[in-house]
Amino acid sequence: MKFKKSSLVIILCVLSINSYADCFKGTIGSYSIIIDFPTTDIGRYSDNGGYFYEKKLQKIIFSEAKGTKEHIVLKTYDAPNEEFDLFLNKDGSYQGTWKELTSKKILPVKIKPFEFKNIKNSIIGNWNDSNSEDPLWYIASSKIKFVRDTTVTIGKIKIDWYSDNIYKIKFFRIHSPTNPVLYKYLEDRHLRLIEALFRGCKCDEIGDELPNGIFLVKEVGKGIISYNFSQGICYCYSAAHPSWFEISENLDVINDEVLDFDKVFHFSKNPSLYTENESDANRDLKRITKKAYSVLTESNEEDEWAKWVKYREAFVAPEMVKILRLSNPSLLESPENEEDKVETECYFLENEKWWSLESWELKKDGIIVKYFDGATGYGPCMERFEISKKYLINFLTPQYKNRIFQN
């Protein structure tokens, strides 16, 4: 797989909160389908539901829902555009027609309420009304099983390659009973790749299919492995814009955790960490821009998140700019006056570009840091920078001095 420019994992799809939607099961002609759509407050929400064929297990998203609970019209996004014209029966079921608007093909539709919450999902767990899972994804993922293909040794660490039984997507796990946290974390990574395919995401580096090949996993320190996995620019129905998709992560097998930059490198005597018991929501918050953060935090309370941001702004970002200035002398300095900036140039030596340090990759002889335009997911100033260990070795924390940069 080739690599071009880089950035961190971009969230491919915005998970839907479908508490207002109802789920139905039935047929289009002779084809079995699962479908959900809003039956109250129709047209009020941006998410209008969707459906999938039970044999295909790929969601087709509705771009529009109009009408009333008694008579609803649903339309899909892409060509061939489809339209459901459905009428409510007294027993709560619906019937009507499905049309392919381009070819004018028409098939009858019959669907009835479906209690998906009773489905047992061994991967996601039992349905919880307070969560934000998409009902259609919850139903589809209940059929997924992971199968171990091969076991290989990376340095002194064993990893297992798994593929799923439906979409045949490959990802790896740590081959050790002492790594339950990393096992679950990597399983979740695997599941999100499959979810992207379920939602119809397409990526330009690998065509219409997610990759089935094995990507590179490296041992980069004592009990530490890293990997980089890129799919290029991805287009997803429910995303606001196309985004660059790439995973770069470092895994501490000894401590059973994803390696956090602030645990490895300290740029002040009192660094701030924001990793313990971190939820998916908190991880996503780290990926928003500084501007978005200032809007979200209306309270003046100094929580752990705010302390972490201040530490990164005051100590990490300025030091990273100094290091980049030394390690990459060709980088342009920003002009003193904002109006003197050239639109086609990338000014990487700015603190605001490095306060969050969202994506980094550990190597045996240094690190790779990556920058991308968080507002668009990708852009002309996306880039990766290699930094030699000689610029970083003095910032290593005591617990990692004897575990990395030993070669």
Short mmCIF file of C-alpha atoms in Angstrom, two decimals:
data_model
loop_
_atom_site.label_atom_id
_atom_site.label_comp_id
_atom_site.label_asym_id
_atom_site.label_seq_id
_atom_site.Cartn_x
_atom_site.Cartn_y
_atom_site.Cartn_z
CA MET A 1 0.00 0.00 0.00
CA LYS A 2 1.48 3.39 -0.92
CA PHE A 3 1.58 6.35 1.45
CA LYS A 4 1.30 9.96 0.36
CA LYS A 5 0.65 12.67 2.86
CA SER A 6 -0.41 11.94 6.39
CA SER A 7 -2.58 12.80 9.33
CA LEU A 8 -4.24 11.11 12.20
CA VAL A 9 -7.29 8.94 12.26
CA ILE A 10 -10.11 10.98 10.93
CA ILE A 11 -13.52 10.02 12.21
CA LEU A 12 -15.12 8.70 9.06
CA CYS A 13 -18.79 8.85 10.03
CA VAL A 14 -20.87 10.72 12.51
CA LEU A 15 -22.74 8.06 14.45
CA SER A 16 -26.46 8.64 14.34
CA ILE A 17 -28.63 9.13 17.36
CA ASN A 18 -31.77 7.39 16.21
CA SER A 19 -33.88 7.44 19.33
CA TYR A 20 -36.68 9.06 17.33
CA ALA A 21 -36.62 6.44 14.57
CA ASP A 22 -38.55 3.21 14.34
CA CYS A 23 -37.12 -0.01 12.98
CA PHE A 24 -39.00 -2.28 10.59
CA LYS A 25 -38.42 -5.58 8.87
CA GLY A 26 -39.96 -6.70 5.59
CA THR A 27 -39.46 -6.93 1.84
CA ILE A 28 -38.91 -4.97 -1.34
CA GLY A 29 -40.42 -7.33 -3.86
CA SER A 30 -38.85 -10.65 -2.81
CA TYR A 31 -35.77 -9.05 -1.19
CA SER A 32 -35.59 -9.04 2.62
CA ILE A 33 -34.72 -5.68 4.17
CA ILE A 34 -34.25 -3.96 7.53
CA ILE A 35 -35.26 -0.29 7.52
CA ASP A 36 -35.51 2.58 9.97
CA PHE A 37 -36.92 6.08 9.58
CA PRO A 38 -38.55 8.76 11.74
CA THR A 39 -42.29 8.35 12.22
CA THR A 40 -42.71 11.53 14.30
CA ASP A 41 -41.19 14.98 13.78
CA ILE A 42 -40.51 13.95 10.19
CA GLY A 43 -37.99 16.17 8.46
CA ARG A 44 -36.85 17.78 11.70
CA TYR A 45 -33.60 15.83 11.96
CA SER A 46 -30.67 15.71 9.57
CA ASP A 47 -30.55 11.92 9.92
CA ASN A 48 -33.50 10.47 8.07
CA GLY A 49 -32.61 6.81 8.63
CA GLY A 50 -31.80 4.19 6.03
CA TYR A 51 -32.08 0.53 5.12
CA PHE A 52 -30.07 -2.49 4.07
CA TYR A 53 -30.70 -5.76 2.28
CA GLU A 54 -30.20 -8.63 4.73
CA LYS A 55 -27.98 -10.48 2.27
CA LYS A 56 -25.77 -7.50 1.46
CA LEU A 57 -25.44 -5.79 4.88
CA GLN A 58 -24.56 -2.35 3.53
CA LYS A 59 -26.53 0.65 4.63
CA ILE A 60 -28.27 2.85 2.08
CA ILE A 61 -28.91 6.22 3.69
CA PHE A 62 -32.03 8.33 3.23
CA SER A 63 -31.38 11.92 2.22
CA GLU A 64 -34.95 13.00 2.74
CA ALA A 65 -38.01 12.09 4.77
CA LYS A 66 -41.27 13.93 4.11
CA GLY A 67 -44.91 13.56 4.99
CA THR A 68 -46.71 12.38 8.09
CA LYS A 69 -46.71 9.26 10.21
CA GLU A 70 -49.64 7.99 8.14
CA HIS A 71 -47.98 8.67 4.76
CA ILE A 72 -44.21 9.06 4.46
CA VAL A 73 -41.92 9.48 1.44
CA LEU A 74 -38.23 8.53 1.76
CA LYS A 75 -35.48 9.26 -0.76
CA THR A 76 -31.86 8.10 -1.02
CA TYR A 77 -28.67 10.09 -1.66
CA ASP A 78 -26.92 8.76 -4.73
CA ALA A 79 -27.88 7.56 -8.16
CA PRO A 80 -29.70 5.43 -8.90
CA ASN A 81 -32.01 7.55 -6.73
CA GLU A 82 -34.61 5.53 -4.90
CA GLU A 83 -37.93 6.50 -3.38
CA PHE A 84 -40.14 4.75 -0.83
CA ASP A 85 -43.80 5.80 -0.77
CA LEU A 86 -45.30 4.21 2.36
CA PHE A 87 -48.73 4.19 4.02
CA LEU A 88 -49.43 3.22 7.64
CA ASN A 89 -51.72 0.27 8.36
CA LYS A 90 -53.88 -0.05 11.48
CA ASP A 91 -51.58 -2.74 12.93
CA GLY A 92 -48.53 -0.42 12.79
CA SER A 93 -47.06 -1.92 9.64
CA TYR A 94 -46.44 -0.02 6.40
CA GLN A 95 -46.97 -0.90 2.80
CA GLY A 96 -46.41 0.92 -0.47
CA THR A 97 -43.87 1.03 -3.25
CA TRP A 98 -40.15 1.29 -3.90
CA LYS A 99 -39.09 3.11 -7.07
CA GLU A 100 -35.77 3.39 -8.82
CA LEU A 101 -36.27 6.87 -10.26
CA THR A 102 -33.73 6.52 -13.06
CA SER A 103 -35.09 3.31 -14.57
CA LYS A 104 -38.65 3.83 -13.24
CA LYS A 105 -38.58 0.29 -11.84
CA ILE A 106 -41.29 -0.24 -9.21
CA LEU A 107 -41.58 -2.98 -6.57
CA PRO A 108 -44.08 -3.48 -3.72
CA VAL A 109 -42.92 -2.86 -0.14
CA LYS A 110 -44.29 -4.50 3.01
CA ILE A 111 -42.68 -3.85 6.41
CA LYS A 112 -43.72 -4.34 10.02
CA PRO A 113 -42.27 -3.12 13.34
CA PHE A 114 -39.14 -4.95 14.40
CA GLU A 115 -37.92 -5.11 18.01
CA PHE A 116 -34.20 -4.96 17.35
CA LYS A 117 -33.37 -4.25 21.01
CA ASN A 118 -33.82 -7.93 21.83
CA ILE A 119 -30.99 -8.90 19.46
CA LYS A 120 -27.88 -10.22 21.19
CA ASN A 121 -24.75 -8.51 19.97
CA SER A 122 -21.63 -10.21 21.31
CA ILE A 123 -19.31 -7.45 20.07
CA ILE A 124 -21.13 -4.24 21.02
CA GLY A 125 -23.12 -5.75 23.89
CA ASN A 126 -26.76 -5.34 24.80
CA TRP A 127 -28.66 -2.39 23.37
CA ASN A 128 -28.82 0.62 25.67
CA ASP A 129 -31.32 3.40 24.95
CA SER A 130 -28.84 5.96 26.29
CA ASN A 131 -26.14 5.15 23.75
CA SER A 132 -25.71 6.59 20.28
CA GLU A 133 -25.49 3.45 18.19
CA ASP A 134 -27.28 3.36 14.89
CA PRO A 135 -29.95 0.61 15.12
CA LEU A 136 -29.12 -0.64 11.63
CA TRP A 137 -25.44 -0.94 12.52
CA TYR A 138 -26.34 -2.65 15.79
CA ILE A 139 -28.39 -5.22 13.86
CA ALA A 140 -25.77 -5.76 11.14
CA SER A 141 -22.83 -6.00 13.56
CA SER A 142 -24.64 -8.68 15.56
CA LYS A 143 -23.87 -11.04 12.68
CA ILE A 144 -20.13 -10.34 12.71
CA LYS A 145 -17.64 -12.86 14.03
CA PHE A 146 -13.87 -12.43 14.06
CA VAL A 147 -11.76 -15.34 12.88
CA ARG A 148 -8.04 -15.66 13.57
CA ASP A 149 -6.07 -16.21 10.36
CA THR A 150 -2.39 -16.27 11.30
CA THR A 151 -0.01 -15.59 14.18
CA VAL A 152 3.32 -13.85 13.54
CA THR A 153 6.17 -12.59 15.71
CA ILE A 154 7.19 -8.93 15.57
CA GLY A 155 10.55 -8.78 17.34
CA LYS A 156 9.66 -10.51 20.61
CA ILE A 157 5.94 -9.75 20.43
CA LYS A 158 3.36 -12.10 18.97
CA ILE A 159 0.39 -10.68 17.11
CA ASP A 160 -2.65 -12.38 15.60
CA TRP A 161 -4.23 -11.31 12.31
CA TYR A 162 -8.02 -11.56 12.31
CA SER A 163 -10.61 -11.19 9.58
CA ASP A 164 -14.37 -10.94 9.94
CA ASN A 165 -16.79 -13.51 8.54
CA ILE A 166 -18.82 -11.09 6.41
CA TYR A 167 -16.75 -8.21 5.04
CA LYS A 168 -13.37 -10.04 5.16
CA ILE A 169 -11.49 -7.04 6.55
CA LYS A 170 -8.16 -7.79 8.28
CA PHE A 171 -6.76 -6.24 11.44
CA PHE A 172 -4.47 -7.45 14.21
CA ARG A 173 -4.58 -8.18 17.95
CA ILE A 174 -1.93 -8.64 20.62
CA HIS A 175 -1.35 -12.36 21.15
CA SER A 176 -1.22 -12.38 24.95
CA PRO A 177 -3.71 -13.03 27.78
CA THR A 178 -2.06 -10.17 29.71
CA ASN A 179 -3.28 -7.56 27.22
CA PRO A 180 -7.07 -7.44 27.56
CA VAL A 181 -7.18 -3.63 27.16
CA LEU A 182 -5.21 -3.57 23.92
CA TYR A 183 -7.09 -6.59 22.61
CA LYS A 184 -10.42 -4.83 23.06
CA TYR A 185 -9.04 -1.55 21.73
CA LEU A 186 -7.79 -3.19 18.52
CA GLU A 187 -11.01 -5.13 18.13
CA ASP A 188 -12.86 -1.82 18.27
CA ARG A 189 -10.51 -0.38 15.63
CA HIS A 190 -11.29 -3.38 13.44
CA LEU A 191 -15.02 -2.94 13.98
CA ARG A 192 -14.89 0.74 12.98
CA LEU A 193 -13.24 -0.15 9.67
CA ILE A 194 -16.06 -2.56 9.01
CA GLU A 195 -18.64 0.04 10.06
CA ALA A 196 -17.22 2.48 7.51
CA LEU A 197 -17.73 -0.11 4.78
CA PHE A 198 -21.26 -0.82 6.07
CA ARG A 199 -22.03 2.89 5.75
CA GLY A 200 -20.78 3.02 2.17
CA CYS A 201 -17.51 4.90 2.71
CA LYS A 202 -15.15 4.81 -0.26
CA CYS A 203 -11.44 5.67 -0.14
CA ASP A 204 -9.34 6.78 -3.10
CA GLU A 205 -6.19 4.75 -2.43
CA ILE A 206 -7.90 1.38 -2.46
CA GLY A 207 -10.97 1.82 -4.65
CA ASP A 208 -14.37 0.74 -3.42
CA GLU A 209 -13.22 -1.94 -1.00
CA LEU A 210 -11.45 -1.69 2.32
CA PRO A 211 -8.02 -3.36 2.22
CA ASN A 212 -7.69 -7.07 2.83
CA GLY A 213 -3.90 -7.04 2.81
CA ILE A 214 -1.75 -7.03 5.94
CA PHE A 215 -0.18 -3.65 6.74
CA LEU A 216 3.12 -3.06 8.47
CA VAL A 217 3.49 -3.51 12.23
CA LYS A 218 6.95 -2.79 13.71
CA GLU A 219 8.70 -3.31 17.03
CA VAL A 220 10.14 0.12 17.91
CA GLY A 221 11.19 -0.35 21.53
CA LYS A 222 11.23 -2.79 24.42
CA GLY A 223 7.67 -4.13 24.53
CA ILE A 224 6.45 -1.39 22.15
CA ILE A 225 5.06 -1.78 18.64
CA SER A 226 3.78 0.81 16.17
CA TYR A 227 1.78 0.65 12.99
CA ASN A 228 0.64 2.97 10.22
CA PHE A 229 -2.42 2.28 8.11
CA SER A 230 -3.67 4.66 5.41
CA GLN A 231 -6.63 4.64 3.05
CA GLY A 232 -6.25 8.11 1.55
CA ILE A 233 -9.18 10.48 1.11
CA CYS A 234 -12.45 8.84 2.12
CA TYR A 235 -15.96 9.84 1.11
CA CYS A 236 -18.78 8.98 3.50
CA TYR A 237 -22.47 9.80 3.17
CA SER A 238 -22.91 11.08 6.71
CA ALA A 239 -19.69 13.10 6.91
CA ALA A 240 -19.73 16.85 6.30
CA HIS A 241 -16.81 16.61 3.86
CA PRO A 242 -14.28 14.08 2.55
CA SER A 243 -11.56 13.29 5.07
CA TRP A 244 -8.09 11.82 5.08
CA PHE A 245 -8.06 8.46 6.85
CA GLU A 246 -4.90 7.21 8.48
CA ILE A 247 -4.14 5.41 11.72
CA SER A 248 -0.72 5.89 13.32
CA GLU A 249 -0.47 4.39 16.79
CA ASN A 250 2.10 3.12 19.27
CA LEU A 251 1.16 0.30 21.62
CA ASP A 252 2.85 -0.39 24.95
CA VAL A 253 2.42 -4.14 25.33
CA ILE A 254 4.12 -4.28 28.74
CA ASN A 255 1.71 -1.75 30.28
CA ASP A 256 -1.27 -2.85 28.14
CA GLU A 257 -2.08 0.62 26.80
CA VAL A 258 -1.91 2.90 23.80
CA LEU A 259 1.28 4.90 24.21
CA ASP A 260 0.51 8.52 25.07
CA PHE A 261 2.88 11.25 23.86
CA ASP A 262 2.81 13.02 27.23
CA LYS A 263 3.88 9.84 29.04
CA VAL A 264 6.93 9.48 26.82
CA PHE A 265 8.04 13.10 26.49
CA HIS A 266 7.89 15.80 29.17
CA PHE A 267 8.45 19.45 28.26
CA SER A 268 8.04 20.90 31.75
CA LYS A 269 8.60 19.88 35.38
CA ASN A 270 4.85 19.53 35.92
CA PRO A 271 3.36 18.04 32.75
CA SER A 272 -0.37 17.49 32.45
CA LEU A 273 -1.73 14.10 31.39
CA TYR A 274 -5.20 13.44 30.09
CA THR A 275 -5.45 9.76 29.34
CA GLU A 276 -6.64 7.68 32.31
CA ASN A 277 -10.16 6.28 32.01
CA GLU A 278 -10.52 8.22 28.82
CA SER A 279 -13.80 7.71 26.98
CA ASP A 280 -14.33 7.74 23.22
CA ALA A 281 -15.99 11.13 23.63
CA ASN A 282 -12.90 12.56 25.34
CA ARG A 283 -10.63 11.17 22.65
CA ASP A 284 -12.82 12.84 20.05
CA LEU A 285 -12.66 16.12 21.96
CA LYS A 286 -8.89 16.09 21.60
CA ARG A 287 -9.37 16.14 17.84
CA ILE A 288 -11.33 19.38 17.69
CA THR A 289 -9.64 22.64 16.90
CA LYS A 290 -8.56 25.18 19.47
CA LYS A 291 -11.27 27.53 18.26
CA ALA A 292 -13.96 24.90 18.68
CA TYR A 293 -12.64 24.16 22.16
CA SER A 294 -13.03 27.80 23.25
CA VAL A 295 -16.66 27.74 22.11
CA LEU A 296 -17.45 24.51 23.91
CA THR A 297 -15.94 25.48 27.27
CA GLU A 298 -18.21 28.25 28.48
CA SER A 299 -17.47 27.43 32.11
CA ASN A 300 -14.30 28.76 33.77
CA GLU A 301 -13.84 25.54 35.73
CA GLU A 302 -10.33 24.18 35.28
CA ASP A 303 -10.90 20.50 34.70
CA GLU A 304 -8.31 17.96 33.59
CA TRP A 305 -9.05 18.63 29.94
CA ALA A 306 -8.44 22.38 30.33
CA LYS A 307 -5.20 21.76 32.23
CA TRP A 308 -4.02 19.46 29.47
CA VAL A 309 -4.78 22.07 26.80
CA LYS A 310 -2.92 24.79 28.71
CA TYR A 311 0.09 22.53 29.19
CA ARG A 312 0.19 21.69 25.49
CA GLU A 313 -0.13 25.34 24.50
CA ALA A 314 2.45 26.65 26.96
CA PHE A 315 5.13 23.95 26.78
CA VAL A 316 4.65 21.28 24.11
CA ALA A 317 3.77 23.40 21.08
CA PRO A 318 6.63 25.94 21.49
CA GLU A 319 9.18 23.18 22.04
CA MET A 320 7.94 21.23 19.01
CA VAL A 321 8.29 24.36 16.88
CA LYS A 322 11.90 24.75 18.09
CA ILE A 323 12.63 21.11 17.30
CA LEU A 324 11.06 21.36 13.84
CA ARG A 325 13.06 24.50 13.15
CA LEU A 326 16.27 22.58 13.88
CA SER A 327 15.35 19.24 12.32
CA ASN A 328 13.68 20.65 9.21
CA PRO A 329 15.59 23.84 8.30
CA SER A 330 13.69 24.30 5.02
CA LEU A 331 10.43 25.11 6.81
CA LEU A 332 9.19 28.66 6.35
CA GLU A 333 8.98 31.10 9.23
CA SER A 334 5.68 32.94 9.54
CA PRO A 335 5.85 36.63 8.58
CA GLU A 336 5.28 39.09 11.40
CA ASN A 337 2.23 40.54 9.69
CA GLU A 338 -0.65 38.19 8.96
CA GLU A 339 -1.43 39.96 5.69
CA ASP A 340 2.05 39.13 4.39
CA LYS A 341 1.34 35.41 4.34
CA VAL A 342 1.24 33.75 0.93
CA GLU A 343 -1.88 31.58 0.52
CA THR A 344 -0.04 28.84 -1.35
CA GLU A 345 2.67 28.47 1.34
CA CYS A 346 2.51 26.32 4.47
CA TYR A 347 3.83 27.92 7.64
CA PHE A 348 4.43 24.97 9.95
CA LEU A 349 6.49 26.84 12.52
CA GLU A 350 3.43 28.10 14.40
CA ASN A 351 2.47 27.04 17.91
CA GLU A 352 -1.22 26.64 17.06
CA LYS A 353 -0.39 23.87 14.61
CA TRP A 354 1.27 21.71 17.29
CA TRP A 355 -0.59 22.26 20.56
CA SER A 356 -2.66 19.09 20.13
CA LEU A 357 -0.07 16.85 18.42
CA GLU A 358 -2.83 14.60 17.27
CA SER A 359 -0.83 12.03 15.36
CA TRP A 360 2.66 10.73 15.97
CA GLU A 361 4.52 7.56 15.12
CA LEU A 362 7.41 6.15 17.13
CA LYS A 363 10.47 4.80 15.32
CA LYS A 364 13.64 3.17 16.62
CA ASP A 365 15.67 6.27 15.81
CA GLY A 366 13.12 9.06 16.32
CA ILE A 367 9.49 9.92 15.67
CA ILE A 368 7.25 11.04 12.82
CA VAL A 369 4.77 13.83 13.58
CA LYS A 370 1.93 14.70 11.26
CA TYR A 371 -0.11 17.77 10.58
CA PHE A 372 -3.42 18.12 8.81
CA ASP A 373 -6.07 20.80 8.48
CA GLY A 374 -8.56 19.84 11.18
CA ALA A 375 -11.29 21.98 9.62
CA THR A 376 -11.42 20.00 6.38
CA GLY A 377 -9.79 16.69 7.23
CA TYR A 378 -7.16 17.17 4.55
CA GLY A 379 -5.68 19.97 2.51
CA PRO A 380 -2.60 21.39 0.79
CA CYS A 381 -0.66 21.73 4.06
CA MET A 382 -0.93 18.13 5.18
CA GLU A 383 2.55 16.82 5.87
CA ARG A 384 4.69 14.43 7.89
CA PHE A 385 7.97 15.33 9.54
CA GLU A 386 10.71 12.97 10.69
CA ILE A 387 12.50 14.05 13.86
CA SER A 388 15.72 12.34 14.92
CA LYS A 389 16.07 11.02 18.45
CA LYS A 390 18.93 13.48 19.09
CA TYR A 391 16.37 16.29 19.32
CA LEU A 392 14.12 14.35 21.69
CA ILE A 393 16.32 12.25 23.95
CA ASN A 394 16.62 14.96 26.61
CA PHE A 395 12.84 15.11 26.94
CA LEU A 396 12.33 11.38 27.55
CA THR A 397 10.53 10.47 30.76
CA PRO A 398 12.43 8.16 33.16
CA GLN A 399 10.07 5.23 32.57
CA TYR A 400 10.86 5.16 28.84
CA LYS A 401 14.58 6.04 28.81
CA ASN A 402 15.57 2.40 28.73
CA ARG A 403 12.76 1.26 26.43
CA ILE A 404 13.08 3.42 23.30
CA PHE A 405 15.87 5.00 21.22
CA GLN A 406 18.25 2.21 22.21
CA ASN A 407 19.61 1.54 18.71
#
